Amino acid sequence: MDYKLQVGVQSHLEMGSLEDRSMQDLHDECLHSPETDARKNQTTYSNEPLPFSDGRLPAGCNNMIGHGVYRSIKTVVFSNKLNLLMPFGPLAILVHKLTAHNGWVFFLSLLGITPLAERLGYATEQLAFYTGPTIGGLLNATFGNATELIISIYALKSGMTRVVQLSLLGSILSNMLLVLGCAFFCGGLVYHRKEQVFNKATAIVNSGLLLMAVMGLLFPAVLHYTHTERQYGKSELSLSRFSSCVMLVAYAAYLVFQLKGQNDLYAPINEENLDDDDDDDDDDDDDDDDDDDGGGGGGGGGGGGDDDEAPEISKWESGIWLVILTAWISILSDYLVDTIQGASEAWDVSIAFISVILLPIIGNAAEHASAIMFAMKDKLDISLGVAIGSSTQISMFGIPFCVVIGWMMGQEMDLNFQLFETATLFITVIVVAFFLQEGTSNYFKGLMLILAYLIVAASFFAHEDPTSANEKKQP
Amino acid sequence: MDYKVQVGVQSHLEMGPLDDRTMEDLDDECLFPSEMDAQKTQSVDPNQHISVSGSLPFNGNKMTRNGVYKSIKTVVFSNKLNLLMPFGPLAILVHKMTDSSGWVFFLSLLGITPLAERLGYATEQLAFFTGPTVGGLLNATFGNATELIISIYALKSGMKRVVQLSLLGSILSNMLLVLGCAFFCGGLVYHGKEQVFSKATAVVNSGLLLMAVMGLLFPAVLHYTHTERIVGKSELALSRFSSCVMLLAYAAYLVFQLKSQTDLYVPLGEEVNQNGENLDNNDDDEDEAPEISKWESIIWLAIMTAWISILSDYLVDTIEGASDAWDVPIAFISVILLPIIGNAAEHASAIMFAMKDKLDISLGVAIGSSTQISMFGIPFCVVIGWMMGQEMDLNFQLFETATLFITVIVVAFFLQEGTSNYFKGLMLILCYLIVAASFFVHEDPPTDDQSKQPGT
């Protein structure tokens, strides 16, 4: 999920998983030299605790594999400050077994998932190194919001379709308003003398896709609420399933369009990077911008060399970590979904509020931080990719995908998000599309978006969802 | 309310009260040489009757008396609109003598119009003395003081629906009617070319309007999907919270405008120069010293506000009677009639500026006023209602909220191009006709607090 040019299409396709870049920036100072210089010969610190995968590989194997495992764990697990939250995952399971306190289990699982989500993105991006730009882009496009999808699938399995709808909706809203607003705001404060610019074309395409997604969501809801379905109860489900397939086709077409057009889209960015030496410190980080070789090319500036480097973990390691992290996320998601109702009662807030506001904010924390960081470095395009790209992906891929998965599971998940939520999404998309169409940003626009999110959050706080109150976990 | 370069930020901040410029333009021929040259030594025409300043001591020395006379002459008589001033006292007279609410309402309305315009004039004069920052803030707050005063009186009477409707009507009339007329007349005069205006300001204002609509939409949708947690209380709490957020946003908007006023100013100055108008003459007029002294401005400000308050009281009292007498719904009076007549001065000035190809000022008058009412006026009334203990909320009922929503989207769409022509103006005017017709046939469902509560 780096802003990598080798996997060039990523930066256009799905920048949702770009948080690793910033994390790596932070950690490069301490990790860069030892890690990349001595890949498999590094002496390990034998007193490092190995939380996850040590037991799998035979410790009696030769030194090389042992070191490889240790180093791999070190790279993946310890290279990120966010991973301090990792122990919360097992802790949540512990608390669940020991007490019945749903509120705490929910909260701890949430905290435990956050670093895993971030690492999952990292693993995906590492894997993308080996698979080439096309598959890499697709990987990012699919796994970019894997965490939300995994949580949603577990909720679907439990029959909690309302939680699915609400959490996906909340993810879209928080990405569009909160993440984007914070990015604009912080970037605008740092660069308050000038207006930051971003690529209008990408923003407008994404806005158009979001509007189309809203359209897909609006019709089942309106159909239901005007009581004009042909077959009450069945029509909107069929319409939802059909619309979902259409939306998935649209998303696939979007991917193809991006992949095919990446060369055209790339040239302007190249020129922009080459020309602007002052305001674009892209040159430092994105040497691969200029060199389009796939294998990790020129060194360039100090921090920039990191991008061109060979991936930090090998292909099989990436794959294995991907699997491990997905498994962990699945386990914690199960607890999360189990305890959401208990948490709602324990904290005396509606399930709607938890699903729409709390879940996405904490789940998206890493993306949030990275978007802000990029904005403060005047790389607003990346921030926009993280925020709006993620929203687009969830709305055009995540939601229809869940409907289809529900279809296969036999769950009646549809696109009727109920009137209040649909209206919220509609007005939000219009406001954001309007804000984006100018192609510039300043701290005031960011503040407006953040305040708009405050209003949305307050509305959901005051909102009692009639259907989710009736949802219980199905066995 | 002049397009003044000294109080530079005004033209960006709140051009609502810019009508004086045009009125002065009209009257400059007769007043300019005599007024400017002899500030306080002008011999007074003893035949001028003094309508409002009986409070000043007549026994003061000749200079003060001349000053008073001159001040009155400047403020009261320099504007043709002030011919309507006698209607104010006349309304009070009619109210005391007859029971005809319809007439009292109509006369008070006519009486308020010139007062509103003069209030803006006094504000702008005061802004001369306070410097650009406070001046801008003054304009931003008092720009729609008339609507706010009427609203506060209605709130005190517990007529929160009238408040909502009149503020809504003010927004709609500014966005559609005033803007449409400005575009239309300007387009007719300059039909050879397309007039341009600053897209950036228009887009920022449109964004703010959309955000205001968002703030209004959620309480309404919450109520109408019957999904509040606590029926009746949730939307009030949400409205109050949203109002605070919106006020915060408006304050941030002011800060942002003030901070960036230098940047925004340069293009405007250049644009004005590019238009090739007789800018030198206008700039000279604008650079002039203020016409009345600082204390005069403040006193006149107070006097005007007091008069407007009195007439507002009668206005609010008689709105129901007028609705019965004329057989039109209160909604129609509040949304359509009240704003049109109340805004007459701004309306005229916007048209005049458009015809002089100064479309940015027209836009400032129209859209800036809408933004101010939606992001400041409405939340302010909610907060005032909160302090008074009135349950004023942001739930404008579905019909009105939907109207506002669609209107804001249409106008935002029209504005995003940055050009104007008579066709766009005509479209906006026709849209307003549709909105007005809708409200004519719209019966506001009765709520508990429609009738005036006793003890006011």
mmCIF file with all atom_site columns, N, CA and C in Angstrom, chain B residues 35 48 55 87 109 117-118 121 138 148 166 179 187 243 265 271 282 289 325 364 372 410:
data_model
loop_
_atom_site.group_PDB
_atom_site.id
_atom_site.type_symbol
_atom_site.label_atom_id
_atom_site.label_alt_id
_atom_site.label_comp_id
_atom_site.label_asym_id
_atom_site.label_entity_id
_atom_site.label_seq_id
_atom_site.pdbx_PDB_ins_code
_atom_site.Cartn_x
_atom_site.Cartn_y
_atom_site.Cartn_z
_atom_site.occupancy
_atom_site.B_iso_or_equiv
_atom_site.pdbx_formal_charge
_atom_site.auth_seq_id
_atom_site.auth_comp_id
_atom_site.auth_asym_id
_atom_site.auth_atom_id
_atom_site.pdbx_PDB_model_num
ATOM 1  N N  . GLU B 1 35  ? -23.223 68.611 0.107   1.00 0.00 ? 35  GLU B N  1
ATOM 2  C CA . GLU B 1 35  ? -22.995 67.858 1.336   1.00 0.00 ? 35  GLU B CA 1
ATOM 3  C C  . GLU B 1 35  ? -21.526 67.767 1.670   1.00 0.00 ? 35  GLU B C  1
ATOM 4  N N  . GLN B 1 48  ? -37.447 72.203 6.596   1.00 0.00 ? 48  GLN B N  1
ATOM 5  C CA . GLN B 1 48  ? -37.353 70.741 6.726   1.00 0.00 ? 48  GLN B CA 1
ATOM 6  C C  . GLN B 1 48  ? -37.963 70.335 8.049   1.00 0.00 ? 48  GLN B C  1
ATOM 7  N N  . SER B 1 55  ? -35.203 64.184 20.092  1.00 0.00 ? 55  SER B N  1
ATOM 8  C CA . SER B 1 55  ? -34.530 63.949 21.353  1.00 0.00 ? 55  SER B CA 1
ATOM 9  C C  . SER B 1 55  ? -33.331 64.855 21.536  1.00 0.00 ? 55  SER B C  1
ATOM 10 N N  . PHE B 1 87  ? -44.988 55.910 6.653   1.00 0.00 ? 87  PHE B N  1
ATOM 11 C CA . PHE B 1 87  ? -45.903 54.789 6.810   1.00 0.00 ? 87  PHE B CA 1
ATOM 12 C C  . PHE B 1 87  ? -45.763 54.117 8.167   1.00 0.00 ? 87  PHE B C  1
ATOM 13 N N  . LEU B 1 109 ? -45.088 46.997 7.251   1.00 0.00 ? 109 LEU B N  1
ATOM 14 C CA . LEU B 1 109 ? -44.128 46.431 6.301   1.00 0.00 ? 109 LEU B CA 1
ATOM 15 C C  . LEU B 1 109 ? -43.514 47.540 5.463   1.00 0.00 ? 109 LEU B C  1
ATOM 16 N N  . GLU B 1 117 ? -33.092 49.897 5.203   1.00 0.00 ? 117 GLU B N  1
ATOM 17 C CA . GLU B 1 117 ? -32.066 50.408 4.315   1.00 0.00 ? 117 GLU B CA 1
ATOM 18 C C  . GLU B 1 117 ? -31.180 51.417 5.033   1.00 0.00 ? 117 GLU B C  1
ATOM 19 N N  . ARG B 1 118 ? -31.785 52.259 5.830   1.00 0.00 ? 118 ARG B N  1
ATOM 20 C CA . ARG B 1 118 ? -30.998 53.250 6.535   1.00 0.00 ? 118 ARG B CA 1
ATOM 21 C C  . ARG B 1 118 ? -30.132 52.599 7.602   1.00 0.00 ? 118 ARG B C  1
ATOM 22 N N  . TYR B 1 121 ? -27.117 51.599 5.991   1.00 0.00 ? 121 TYR B N  1
ATOM 23 C CA . TYR B 1 121 ? -26.302 52.788 5.729   1.00 0.00 ? 121 TYR B CA 1
ATOM 24 C C  . TYR B 1 121 ? -25.534 53.198 6.978   1.00 0.00 ? 121 TYR B C  1
ATOM 25 N N  . LEU B 1 138 ? -19.136 43.919 11.697  1.00 0.00 ? 138 LEU B N  1
ATOM 26 C CA . LEU B 1 138 ? -20.378 44.685 11.826  1.00 0.00 ? 138 LEU B CA 1
ATOM 27 C C  . LEU B 1 138 ? -21.321 44.357 10.675  1.00 0.00 ? 138 LEU B C  1
ATOM 28 N N  . LEU B 1 148 ? -33.431 39.542 11.526  1.00 0.00 ? 148 LEU B N  1
ATOM 29 C CA . LEU B 1 148 ? -33.181 38.995 12.856  1.00 0.00 ? 148 LEU B CA 1
ATOM 30 C C  . LEU B 1 148 ? -34.076 39.647 13.901  1.00 0.00 ? 148 LEU B C  1
ATOM 31 N N  . SER B 1 166 ? -40.087 32.813 7.821   1.00 0.00 ? 166 SER B N  1
ATOM 32 C CA . SER B 1 166 ? -39.604 34.089 7.296   1.00 0.00 ? 166 SER B CA 1
ATOM 33 C C  . SER B 1 166 ? -38.115 34.006 6.968   1.00 0.00 ? 166 SER B C  1
ATOM 34 N N  . LEU B 1 179 ? -31.137 37.352 -7.035  1.00 0.00 ? 179 LEU B N  1
ATOM 35 C CA . LEU B 1 179 ? -30.070 36.937 -7.943  1.00 0.00 ? 179 LEU B CA 1
ATOM 36 C C  . LEU B 1 179 ? -30.585 36.853 -9.374  1.00 0.00 ? 179 LEU B C  1
ATOM 37 N N  . GLY B 1 187 ? -27.960 40.969 -17.680 1.00 0.00 ? 187 GLY B N  1
ATOM 38 C CA . GLY B 1 187 ? -27.827 40.303 -18.966 1.00 0.00 ? 187 GLY B CA 1
ATOM 39 C C  . GLY B 1 187 ? -28.495 41.068 -20.088 1.00 0.00 ? 187 GLY B C  1
ATOM 40 N N  . SER B 1 243 ? -26.828 23.877 15.600  1.00 0.00 ? 243 SER B N  1
ATOM 41 C CA . SER B 1 243 ? -26.749 25.330 15.509  1.00 0.00 ? 243 SER B CA 1
ATOM 42 C C  . SER B 1 243 ? -25.410 25.829 16.024  1.00 0.00 ? 243 SER B C  1
ATOM 43 N N  . TYR B 1 265 ? -8.756  40.399 -2.488  1.00 0.00 ? 265 TYR B N  1
ATOM 44 C CA . TYR B 1 265 ? -9.014  41.739 -2.935  1.00 0.00 ? 265 TYR B CA 1
ATOM 45 C C  . TYR B 1 265 ? -8.382  42.039 -4.273  1.00 0.00 ? 265 TYR B C  1
ATOM 46 N N  . GLU B 1 271 ? -10.439 43.128 -11.520 1.00 0.00 ? 271 GLU B N  1
ATOM 47 C CA . GLU B 1 271 ? -11.624 42.867 -12.328 1.00 0.00 ? 271 GLU B CA 1
ATOM 48 C C  . GLU B 1 271 ? -12.366 44.158 -12.560 1.00 0.00 ? 271 GLU B C  1
ATOM 49 N N  . ASN B 1 282 ? -16.100 56.536 -9.428  1.00 0.00 ? 282 ASN B N  1
ATOM 50 C CA . ASN B 1 282 ? -16.671 55.751 -8.332  1.00 0.00 ? 282 ASN B CA 1
ATOM 51 C C  . ASN B 1 282 ? -15.700 55.618 -7.195  1.00 0.00 ? 282 ASN B C  1
ATOM 52 N N  . ALA B 1 289 ? -14.394 60.625 2.803   1.00 0.00 ? 289 ALA B N  1
ATOM 53 C CA . ALA B 1 289 ? -14.573 60.495 4.236   1.00 0.00 ? 289 ALA B CA 1
ATOM 54 C C  . ALA B 1 289 ? -16.025 60.101 4.484   1.00 0.00 ? 289 ALA B C  1
ATOM 55 N N  . ALA B 1 325 ? -57.499 38.369 6.968   1.00 0.00 ? 325 ALA B N  1
ATOM 56 C CA . ALA B 1 325 ? -58.139 39.428 6.195   1.00 0.00 ? 325 ALA B CA 1
ATOM 57 C C  . ALA B 1 325 ? -57.939 39.226 4.703   1.00 0.00 ? 325 ALA B C  1
ATOM 58 N N  . GLY B 1 364 ? -22.528 39.267 -4.048  1.00 0.00 ? 364 GLY B N  1
ATOM 59 C CA . GLY B 1 364 ? -22.300 39.427 -2.631  1.00 0.00 ? 364 GLY B CA 1
ATOM 60 C C  . GLY B 1 364 ? -23.576 39.784 -1.895  1.00 0.00 ? 364 GLY B C  1
ATOM 61 N N  . GLN B 1 372 ? -25.422 34.279 4.982   1.00 0.00 ? 372 GLN B N  1
ATOM 62 C CA . GLN B 1 372 ? -25.436 34.822 6.332   1.00 0.00 ? 372 GLN B CA 1
ATOM 63 C C  . GLN B 1 372 ? -26.678 34.382 7.092   1.00 0.00 ? 372 GLN B C  1
ATOM 64 N N  . VAL B 1 410 ? -29.993 23.758 -7.132  1.00 0.00 ? 410 VAL B N  1
ATOM 65 C CA . VAL B 1 410 ? -30.149 24.417 -8.424  1.00 0.00 ? 410 VAL B CA 1
ATOM 66 C C  . VAL B 1 410 ? -29.258 25.654 -8.507  1.00 0.00 ? 410 VAL B C  1
#
